[in-house]
PDB file of C-alpha atoms in Angstrom:
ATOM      1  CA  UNK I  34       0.539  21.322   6.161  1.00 88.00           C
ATOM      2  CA  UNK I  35       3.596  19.356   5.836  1.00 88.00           C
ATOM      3  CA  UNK I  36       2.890  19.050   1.440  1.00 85.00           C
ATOM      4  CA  UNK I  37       3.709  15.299   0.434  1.00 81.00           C
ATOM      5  CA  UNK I  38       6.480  12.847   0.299  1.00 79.00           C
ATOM      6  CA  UNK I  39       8.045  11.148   3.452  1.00 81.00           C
ATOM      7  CA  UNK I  40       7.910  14.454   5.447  1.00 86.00           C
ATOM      8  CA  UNK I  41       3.769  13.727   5.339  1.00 88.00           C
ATOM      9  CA  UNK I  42       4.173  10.085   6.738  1.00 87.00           C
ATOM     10  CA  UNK I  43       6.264  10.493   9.405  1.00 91.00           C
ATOM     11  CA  UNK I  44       4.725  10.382  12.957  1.00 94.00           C
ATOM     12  CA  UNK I  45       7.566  11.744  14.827  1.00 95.00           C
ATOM     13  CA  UNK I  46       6.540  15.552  13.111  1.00 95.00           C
ATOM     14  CA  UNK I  47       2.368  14.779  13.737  1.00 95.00           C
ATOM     15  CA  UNK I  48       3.673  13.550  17.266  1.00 96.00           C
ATOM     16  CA  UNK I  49       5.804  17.094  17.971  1.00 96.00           C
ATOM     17  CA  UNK I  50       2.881  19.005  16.299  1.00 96.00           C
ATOM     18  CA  UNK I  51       0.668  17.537  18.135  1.00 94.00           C
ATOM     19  CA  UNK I  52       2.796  18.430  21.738  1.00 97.00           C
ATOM     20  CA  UNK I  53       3.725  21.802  20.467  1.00 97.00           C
ATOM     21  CA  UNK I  54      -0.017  22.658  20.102  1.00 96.00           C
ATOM     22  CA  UNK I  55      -0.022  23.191  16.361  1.00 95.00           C
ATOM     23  CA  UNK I  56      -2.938  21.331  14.525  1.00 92.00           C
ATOM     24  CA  UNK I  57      -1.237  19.285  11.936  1.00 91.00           C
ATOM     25  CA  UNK I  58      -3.366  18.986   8.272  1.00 89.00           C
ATOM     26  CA  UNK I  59      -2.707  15.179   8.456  1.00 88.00           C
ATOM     27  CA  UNK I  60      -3.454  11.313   9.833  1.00 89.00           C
ATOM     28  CA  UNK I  61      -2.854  11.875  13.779  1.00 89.00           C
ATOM     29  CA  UNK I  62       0.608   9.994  14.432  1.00 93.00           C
ATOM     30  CA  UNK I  63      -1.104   6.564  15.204  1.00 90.00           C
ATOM     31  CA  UNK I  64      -2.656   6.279  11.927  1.00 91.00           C
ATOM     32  CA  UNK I  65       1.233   7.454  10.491  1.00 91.00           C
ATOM     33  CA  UNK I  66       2.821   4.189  12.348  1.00 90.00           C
ATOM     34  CA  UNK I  67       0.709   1.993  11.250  1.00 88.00           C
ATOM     35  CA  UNK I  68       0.084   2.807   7.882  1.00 84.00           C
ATOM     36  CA  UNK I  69       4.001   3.215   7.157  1.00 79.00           C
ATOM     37  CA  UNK I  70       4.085  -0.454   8.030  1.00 81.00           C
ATOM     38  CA  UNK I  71       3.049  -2.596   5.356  1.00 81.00           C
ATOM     39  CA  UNK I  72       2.466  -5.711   7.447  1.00 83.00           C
ATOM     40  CA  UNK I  73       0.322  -4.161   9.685  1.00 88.00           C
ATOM     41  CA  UNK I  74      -1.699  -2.409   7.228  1.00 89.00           C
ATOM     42  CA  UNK I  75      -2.791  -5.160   5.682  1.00 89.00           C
ATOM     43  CA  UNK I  76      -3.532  -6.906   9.288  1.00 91.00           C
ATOM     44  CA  UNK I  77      -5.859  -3.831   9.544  1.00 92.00           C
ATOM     45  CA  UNK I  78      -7.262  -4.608   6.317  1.00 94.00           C
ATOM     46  CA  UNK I  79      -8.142  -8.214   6.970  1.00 93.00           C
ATOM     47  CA  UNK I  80      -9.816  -6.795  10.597  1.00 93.00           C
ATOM     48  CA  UNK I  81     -12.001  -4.681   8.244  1.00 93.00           C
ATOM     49  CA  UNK I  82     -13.119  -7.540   6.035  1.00 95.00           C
ATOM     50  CA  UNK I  83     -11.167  -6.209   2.958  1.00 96.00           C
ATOM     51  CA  UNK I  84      -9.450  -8.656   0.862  1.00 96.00           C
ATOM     52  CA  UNK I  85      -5.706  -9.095   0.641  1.00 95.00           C
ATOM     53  CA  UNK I  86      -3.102 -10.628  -1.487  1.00 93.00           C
ATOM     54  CA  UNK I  87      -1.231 -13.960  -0.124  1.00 93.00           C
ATOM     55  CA  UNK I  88       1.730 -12.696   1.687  1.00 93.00           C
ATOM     56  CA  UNK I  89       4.737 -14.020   4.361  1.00 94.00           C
ATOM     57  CA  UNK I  90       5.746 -12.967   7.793  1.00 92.00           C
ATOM     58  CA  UNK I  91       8.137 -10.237   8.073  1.00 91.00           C
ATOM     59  CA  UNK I  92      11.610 -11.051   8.927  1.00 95.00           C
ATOM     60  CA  UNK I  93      15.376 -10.496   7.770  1.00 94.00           C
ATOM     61  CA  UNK I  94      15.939 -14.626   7.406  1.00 96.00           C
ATOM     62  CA  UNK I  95      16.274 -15.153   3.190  1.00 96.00           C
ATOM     63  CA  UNK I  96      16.053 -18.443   3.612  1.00 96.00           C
ATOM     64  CA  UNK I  97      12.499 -17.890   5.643  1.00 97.00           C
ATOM     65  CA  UNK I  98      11.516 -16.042   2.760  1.00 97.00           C
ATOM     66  CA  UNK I  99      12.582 -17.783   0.296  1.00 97.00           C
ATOM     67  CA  UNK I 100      11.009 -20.863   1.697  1.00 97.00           C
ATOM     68  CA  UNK I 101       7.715 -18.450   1.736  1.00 97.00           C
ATOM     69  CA  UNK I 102       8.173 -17.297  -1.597  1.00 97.00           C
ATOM     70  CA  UNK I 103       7.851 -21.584  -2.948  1.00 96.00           C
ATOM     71  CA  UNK I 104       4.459 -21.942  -0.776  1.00 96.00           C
ATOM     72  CA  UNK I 105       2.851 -18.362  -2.507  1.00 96.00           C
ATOM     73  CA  UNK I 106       3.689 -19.762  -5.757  1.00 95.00           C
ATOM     74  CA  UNK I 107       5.982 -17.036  -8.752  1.00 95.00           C
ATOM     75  CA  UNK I 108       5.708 -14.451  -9.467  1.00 94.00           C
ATOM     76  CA  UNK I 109       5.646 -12.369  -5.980  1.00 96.00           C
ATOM     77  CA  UNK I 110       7.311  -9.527  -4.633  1.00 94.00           C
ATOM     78  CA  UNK I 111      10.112  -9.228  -2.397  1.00 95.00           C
ATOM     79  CA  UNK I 112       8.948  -6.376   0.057  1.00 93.00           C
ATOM     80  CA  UNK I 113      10.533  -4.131   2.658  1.00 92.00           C
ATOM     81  CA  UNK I 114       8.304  -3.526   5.693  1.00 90.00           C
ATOM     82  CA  UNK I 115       9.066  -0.004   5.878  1.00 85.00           C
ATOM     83  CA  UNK I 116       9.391   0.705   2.607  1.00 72.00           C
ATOM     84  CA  UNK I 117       7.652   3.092   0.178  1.00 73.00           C
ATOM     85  CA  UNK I 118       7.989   5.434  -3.213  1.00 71.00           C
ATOM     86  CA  UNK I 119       8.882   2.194  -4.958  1.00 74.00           C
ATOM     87  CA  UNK I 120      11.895   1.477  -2.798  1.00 82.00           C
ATOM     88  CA  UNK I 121      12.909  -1.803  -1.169  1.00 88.00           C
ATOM     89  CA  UNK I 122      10.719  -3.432  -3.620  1.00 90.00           C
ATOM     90  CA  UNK I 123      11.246  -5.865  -6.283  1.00 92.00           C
ATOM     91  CA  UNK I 124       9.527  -7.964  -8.490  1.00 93.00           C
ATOM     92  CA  UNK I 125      10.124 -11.600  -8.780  1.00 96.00           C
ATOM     93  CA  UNK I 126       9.519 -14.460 -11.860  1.00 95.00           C
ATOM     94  CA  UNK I 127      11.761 -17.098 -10.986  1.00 95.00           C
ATOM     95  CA  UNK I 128      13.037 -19.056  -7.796  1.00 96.00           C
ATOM     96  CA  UNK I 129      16.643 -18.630  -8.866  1.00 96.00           C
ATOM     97  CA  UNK I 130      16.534 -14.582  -8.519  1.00 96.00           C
ATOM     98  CA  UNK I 131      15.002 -13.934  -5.744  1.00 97.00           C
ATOM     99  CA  UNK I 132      18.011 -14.598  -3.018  1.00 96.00           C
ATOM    100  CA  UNK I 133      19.851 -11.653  -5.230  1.00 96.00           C
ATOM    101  CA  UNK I 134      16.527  -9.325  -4.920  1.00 95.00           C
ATOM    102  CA  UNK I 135      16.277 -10.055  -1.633  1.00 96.00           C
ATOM    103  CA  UNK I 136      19.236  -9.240  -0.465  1.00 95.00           C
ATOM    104  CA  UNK I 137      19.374  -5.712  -2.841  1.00 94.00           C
ATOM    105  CA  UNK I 138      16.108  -4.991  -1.177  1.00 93.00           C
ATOM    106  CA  UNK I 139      17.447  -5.097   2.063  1.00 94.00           C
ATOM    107  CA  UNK I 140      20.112  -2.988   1.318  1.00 93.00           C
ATOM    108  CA  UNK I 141      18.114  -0.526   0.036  1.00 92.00           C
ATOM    109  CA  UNK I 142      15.508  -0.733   3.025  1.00 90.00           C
ATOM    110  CA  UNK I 143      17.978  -0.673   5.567  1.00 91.00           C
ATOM    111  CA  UNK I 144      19.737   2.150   4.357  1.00 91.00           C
ATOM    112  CA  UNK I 145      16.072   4.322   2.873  1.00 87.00           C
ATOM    113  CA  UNK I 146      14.239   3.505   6.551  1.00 87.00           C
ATOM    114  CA  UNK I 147      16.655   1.780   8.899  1.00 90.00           C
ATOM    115  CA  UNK I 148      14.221  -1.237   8.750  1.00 92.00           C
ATOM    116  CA  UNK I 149      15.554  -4.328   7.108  1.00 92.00           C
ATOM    117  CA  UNK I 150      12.988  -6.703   7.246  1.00 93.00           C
ATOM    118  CA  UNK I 151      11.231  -7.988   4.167  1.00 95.00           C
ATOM    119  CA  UNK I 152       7.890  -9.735   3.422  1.00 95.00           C
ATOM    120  CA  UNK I 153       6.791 -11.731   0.365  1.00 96.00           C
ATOM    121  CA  UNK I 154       3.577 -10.892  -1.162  1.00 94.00           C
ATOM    122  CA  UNK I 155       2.074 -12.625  -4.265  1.00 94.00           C
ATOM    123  CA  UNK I 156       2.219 -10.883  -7.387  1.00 93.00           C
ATOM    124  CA  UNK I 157      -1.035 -10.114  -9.641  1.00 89.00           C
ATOM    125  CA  UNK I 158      -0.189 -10.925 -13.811  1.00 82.00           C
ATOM    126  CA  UNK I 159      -1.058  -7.355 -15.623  1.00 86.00           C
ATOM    127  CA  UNK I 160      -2.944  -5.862 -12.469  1.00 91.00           C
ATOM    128  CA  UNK I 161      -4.020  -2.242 -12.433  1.00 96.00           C
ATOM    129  CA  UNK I 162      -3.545   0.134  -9.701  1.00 97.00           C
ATOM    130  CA  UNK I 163      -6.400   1.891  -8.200  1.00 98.00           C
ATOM    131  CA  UNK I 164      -6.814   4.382  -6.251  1.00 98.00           C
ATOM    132  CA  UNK I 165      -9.637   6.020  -3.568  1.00 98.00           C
ATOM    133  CA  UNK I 166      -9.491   9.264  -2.197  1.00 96.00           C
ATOM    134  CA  UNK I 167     -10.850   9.223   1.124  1.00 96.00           C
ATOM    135  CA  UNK I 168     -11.525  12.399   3.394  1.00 96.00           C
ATOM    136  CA  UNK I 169     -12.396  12.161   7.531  1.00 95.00           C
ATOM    137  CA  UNK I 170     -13.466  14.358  10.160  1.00 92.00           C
ATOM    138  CA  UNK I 171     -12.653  14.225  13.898  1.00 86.00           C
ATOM    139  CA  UNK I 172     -16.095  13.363  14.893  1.00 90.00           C
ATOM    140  CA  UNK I 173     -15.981   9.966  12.942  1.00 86.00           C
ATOM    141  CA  UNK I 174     -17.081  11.467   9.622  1.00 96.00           C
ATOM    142  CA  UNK I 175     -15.427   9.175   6.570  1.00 97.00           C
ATOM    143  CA  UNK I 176     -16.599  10.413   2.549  1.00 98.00           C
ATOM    144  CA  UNK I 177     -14.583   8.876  -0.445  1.00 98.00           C
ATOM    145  CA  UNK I 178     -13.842  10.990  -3.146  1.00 97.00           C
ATOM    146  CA  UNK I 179     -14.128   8.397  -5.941  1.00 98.00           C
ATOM    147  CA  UNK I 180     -11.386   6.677  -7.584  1.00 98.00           C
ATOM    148  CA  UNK I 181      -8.583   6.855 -10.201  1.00 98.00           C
ATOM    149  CA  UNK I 182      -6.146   4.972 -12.119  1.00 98.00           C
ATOM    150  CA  UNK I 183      -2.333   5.287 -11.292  1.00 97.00           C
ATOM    151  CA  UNK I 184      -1.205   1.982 -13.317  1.00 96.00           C
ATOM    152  CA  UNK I 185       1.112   3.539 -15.831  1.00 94.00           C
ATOM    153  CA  UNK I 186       4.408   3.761 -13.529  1.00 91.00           C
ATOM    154  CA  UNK I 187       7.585   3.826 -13.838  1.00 88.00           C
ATOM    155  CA  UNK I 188      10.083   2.274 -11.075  1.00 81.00           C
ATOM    156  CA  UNK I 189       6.708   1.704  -8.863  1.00 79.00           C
ATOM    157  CA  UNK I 190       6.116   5.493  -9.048  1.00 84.00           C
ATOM    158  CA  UNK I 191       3.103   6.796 -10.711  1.00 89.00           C
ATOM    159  CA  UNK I 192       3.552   8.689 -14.060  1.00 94.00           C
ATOM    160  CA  UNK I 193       0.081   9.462 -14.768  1.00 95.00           C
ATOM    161  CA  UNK I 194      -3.464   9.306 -12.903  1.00 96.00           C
ATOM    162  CA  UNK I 195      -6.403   9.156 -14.733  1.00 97.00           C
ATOM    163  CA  UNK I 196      -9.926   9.998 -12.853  1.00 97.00           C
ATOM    164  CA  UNK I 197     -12.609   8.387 -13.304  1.00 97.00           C
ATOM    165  CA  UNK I 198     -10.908   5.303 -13.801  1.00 97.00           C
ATOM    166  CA  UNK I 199     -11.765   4.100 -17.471  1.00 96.00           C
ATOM    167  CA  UNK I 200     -13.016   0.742 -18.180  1.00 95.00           C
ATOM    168  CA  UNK I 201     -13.903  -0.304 -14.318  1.00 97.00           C
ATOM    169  CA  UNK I 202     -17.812  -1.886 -13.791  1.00 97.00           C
ATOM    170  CA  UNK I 203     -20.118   0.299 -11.765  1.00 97.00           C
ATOM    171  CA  UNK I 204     -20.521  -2.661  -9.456  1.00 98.00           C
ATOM    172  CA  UNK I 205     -16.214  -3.041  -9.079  1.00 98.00           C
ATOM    173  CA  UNK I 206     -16.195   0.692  -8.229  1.00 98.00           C
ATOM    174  CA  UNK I 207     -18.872   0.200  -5.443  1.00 98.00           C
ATOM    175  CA  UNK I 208     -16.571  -2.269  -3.846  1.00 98.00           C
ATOM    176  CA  UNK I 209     -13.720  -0.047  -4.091  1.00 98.00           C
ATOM    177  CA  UNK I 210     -15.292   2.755  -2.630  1.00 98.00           C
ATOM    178  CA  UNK I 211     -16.808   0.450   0.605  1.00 98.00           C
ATOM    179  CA  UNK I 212     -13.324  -1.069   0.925  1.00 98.00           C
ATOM    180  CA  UNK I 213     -11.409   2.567   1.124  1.00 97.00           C
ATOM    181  CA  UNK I 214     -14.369   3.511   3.831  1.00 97.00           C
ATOM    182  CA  UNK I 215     -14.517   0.707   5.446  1.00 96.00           C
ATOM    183  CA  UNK I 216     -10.638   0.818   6.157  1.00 95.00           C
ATOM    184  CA  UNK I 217     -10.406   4.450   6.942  1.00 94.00           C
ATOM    185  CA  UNK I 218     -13.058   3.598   9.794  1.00 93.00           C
ATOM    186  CA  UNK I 219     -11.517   0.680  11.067  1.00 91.00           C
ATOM    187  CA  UNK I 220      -7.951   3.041  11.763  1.00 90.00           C
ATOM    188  CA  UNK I 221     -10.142   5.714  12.105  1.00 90.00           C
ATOM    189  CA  UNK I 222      -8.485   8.122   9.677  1.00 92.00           C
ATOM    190  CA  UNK I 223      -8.577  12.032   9.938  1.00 89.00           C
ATOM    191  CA  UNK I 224      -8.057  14.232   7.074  1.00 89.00           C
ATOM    192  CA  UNK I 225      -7.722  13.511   3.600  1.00 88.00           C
ATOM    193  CA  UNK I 226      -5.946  10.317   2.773  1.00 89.00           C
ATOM    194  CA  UNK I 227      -5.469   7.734  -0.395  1.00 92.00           C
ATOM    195  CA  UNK I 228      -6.626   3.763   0.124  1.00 95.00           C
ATOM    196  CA  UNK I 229      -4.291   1.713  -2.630  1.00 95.00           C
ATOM    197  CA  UNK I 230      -5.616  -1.152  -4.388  1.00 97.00           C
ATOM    198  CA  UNK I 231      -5.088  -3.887  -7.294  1.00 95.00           C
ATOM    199  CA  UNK I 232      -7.409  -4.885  -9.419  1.00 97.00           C
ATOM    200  CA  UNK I 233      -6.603  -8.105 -11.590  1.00 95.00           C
ATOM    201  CA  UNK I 234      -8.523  -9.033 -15.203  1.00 93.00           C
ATOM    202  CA  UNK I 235     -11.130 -10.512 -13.449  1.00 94.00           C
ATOM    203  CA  UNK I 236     -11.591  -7.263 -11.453  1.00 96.00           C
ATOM    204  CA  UNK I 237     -11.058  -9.308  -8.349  1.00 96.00           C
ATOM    205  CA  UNK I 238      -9.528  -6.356  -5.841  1.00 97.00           C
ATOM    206  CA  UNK I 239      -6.797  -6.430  -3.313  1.00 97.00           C
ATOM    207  CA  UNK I 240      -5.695  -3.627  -1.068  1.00 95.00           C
TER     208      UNK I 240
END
């Protein structure tokens, strides 16, 4: 068991566990690659029929992006591909700062994950982040776990997680909990695992 952090979501150790002979309490090394990559993650999502925020193509052209960034519509996010625990990530209003966030973000990307390239994803006003535990089995298996709330953050990492998730409809939760399934079975997932979602005002939900 390899506890959390980036030690947990990197394929190279499932890959060497997995050639060494040792059984390793985690995603097999596939499911690693492609969830560490935000692009394709979400191309997985749309396969499975769950809903996803507006975003651009990857790539390390600013002007590409920034071009992107006018078409979405502000706020958005500036993005790293590879990114994750809040860095190479950064929060947009205006057109005017996002060349200088972009180019921090790369910085911090390249130098975090050795990957570079950024995306630009629209950004949801006041949005709360949800979460769905999801466990799998070998054989095909997928159970959630229910949900809870990890919006009160600081520097994109979670502070506090509150389960059940107050003030969600019955209905909203349904379509969380089909969503986290329905993705786990489309990469088929093994072990336990976390699906990551948004949910605006409206309780529209994004993964």
């Amino acid at each position: 068991y390899p506890g959390y952090g980036f030690l947990s979501e990197n394929p190279d150790l499932a890959r060497a566990c997995e050639e060494a002979g040792i059984v390793f309490v985690g995603p097999p090394a596939s499911v690693l690659e492609m969830a560490g990559n935000k692009v394709t993650a979400k191309e997985y999502a749309i396969k499975a029929g769950v809903p996803v925020l507006a975003s651009s193509a990857a790539t390390t052209d600013i002007d590409a992006l920034i071009a992107a960034a006018a078409d979405i519509g502000f706020p958005v996010f500036a993005k790293a591909v590879a990114g994750g625990g809040g860095r190479g990530m950064r929060r947009v209003e205006k057109p005017d700062e996002l060349r200088g966030a972009l180019e921090a973000a790369m910085r911090e990307a390249e130098t975090a994950f050795g990957d570079g390239r950024m995306f630009i994803e629209q950004a949801v006003v006041r949005p709360r982040h949800i979460e769905v535990q999801i466990m799998a089995d070998a054989h095909g298996t997928t159970l959630h776990l229910y949900e809870r709330d990890c919006s009160v953050q600081r520097r994109f990492q979670k502070v506090i997680e509150i389960a059940p998730a107050p003030k969600l409809r019955a209905e909203t939760k349904s379509r969380l909990y089909g969503y986290a399934l329905r993705i786990g079975r489309n990469v088929q997932y093994n072990n336990a695992g976390t699906v990551e979602f948004l949910v605006d005002k409206d309780e529209n939900i994004y993964f």
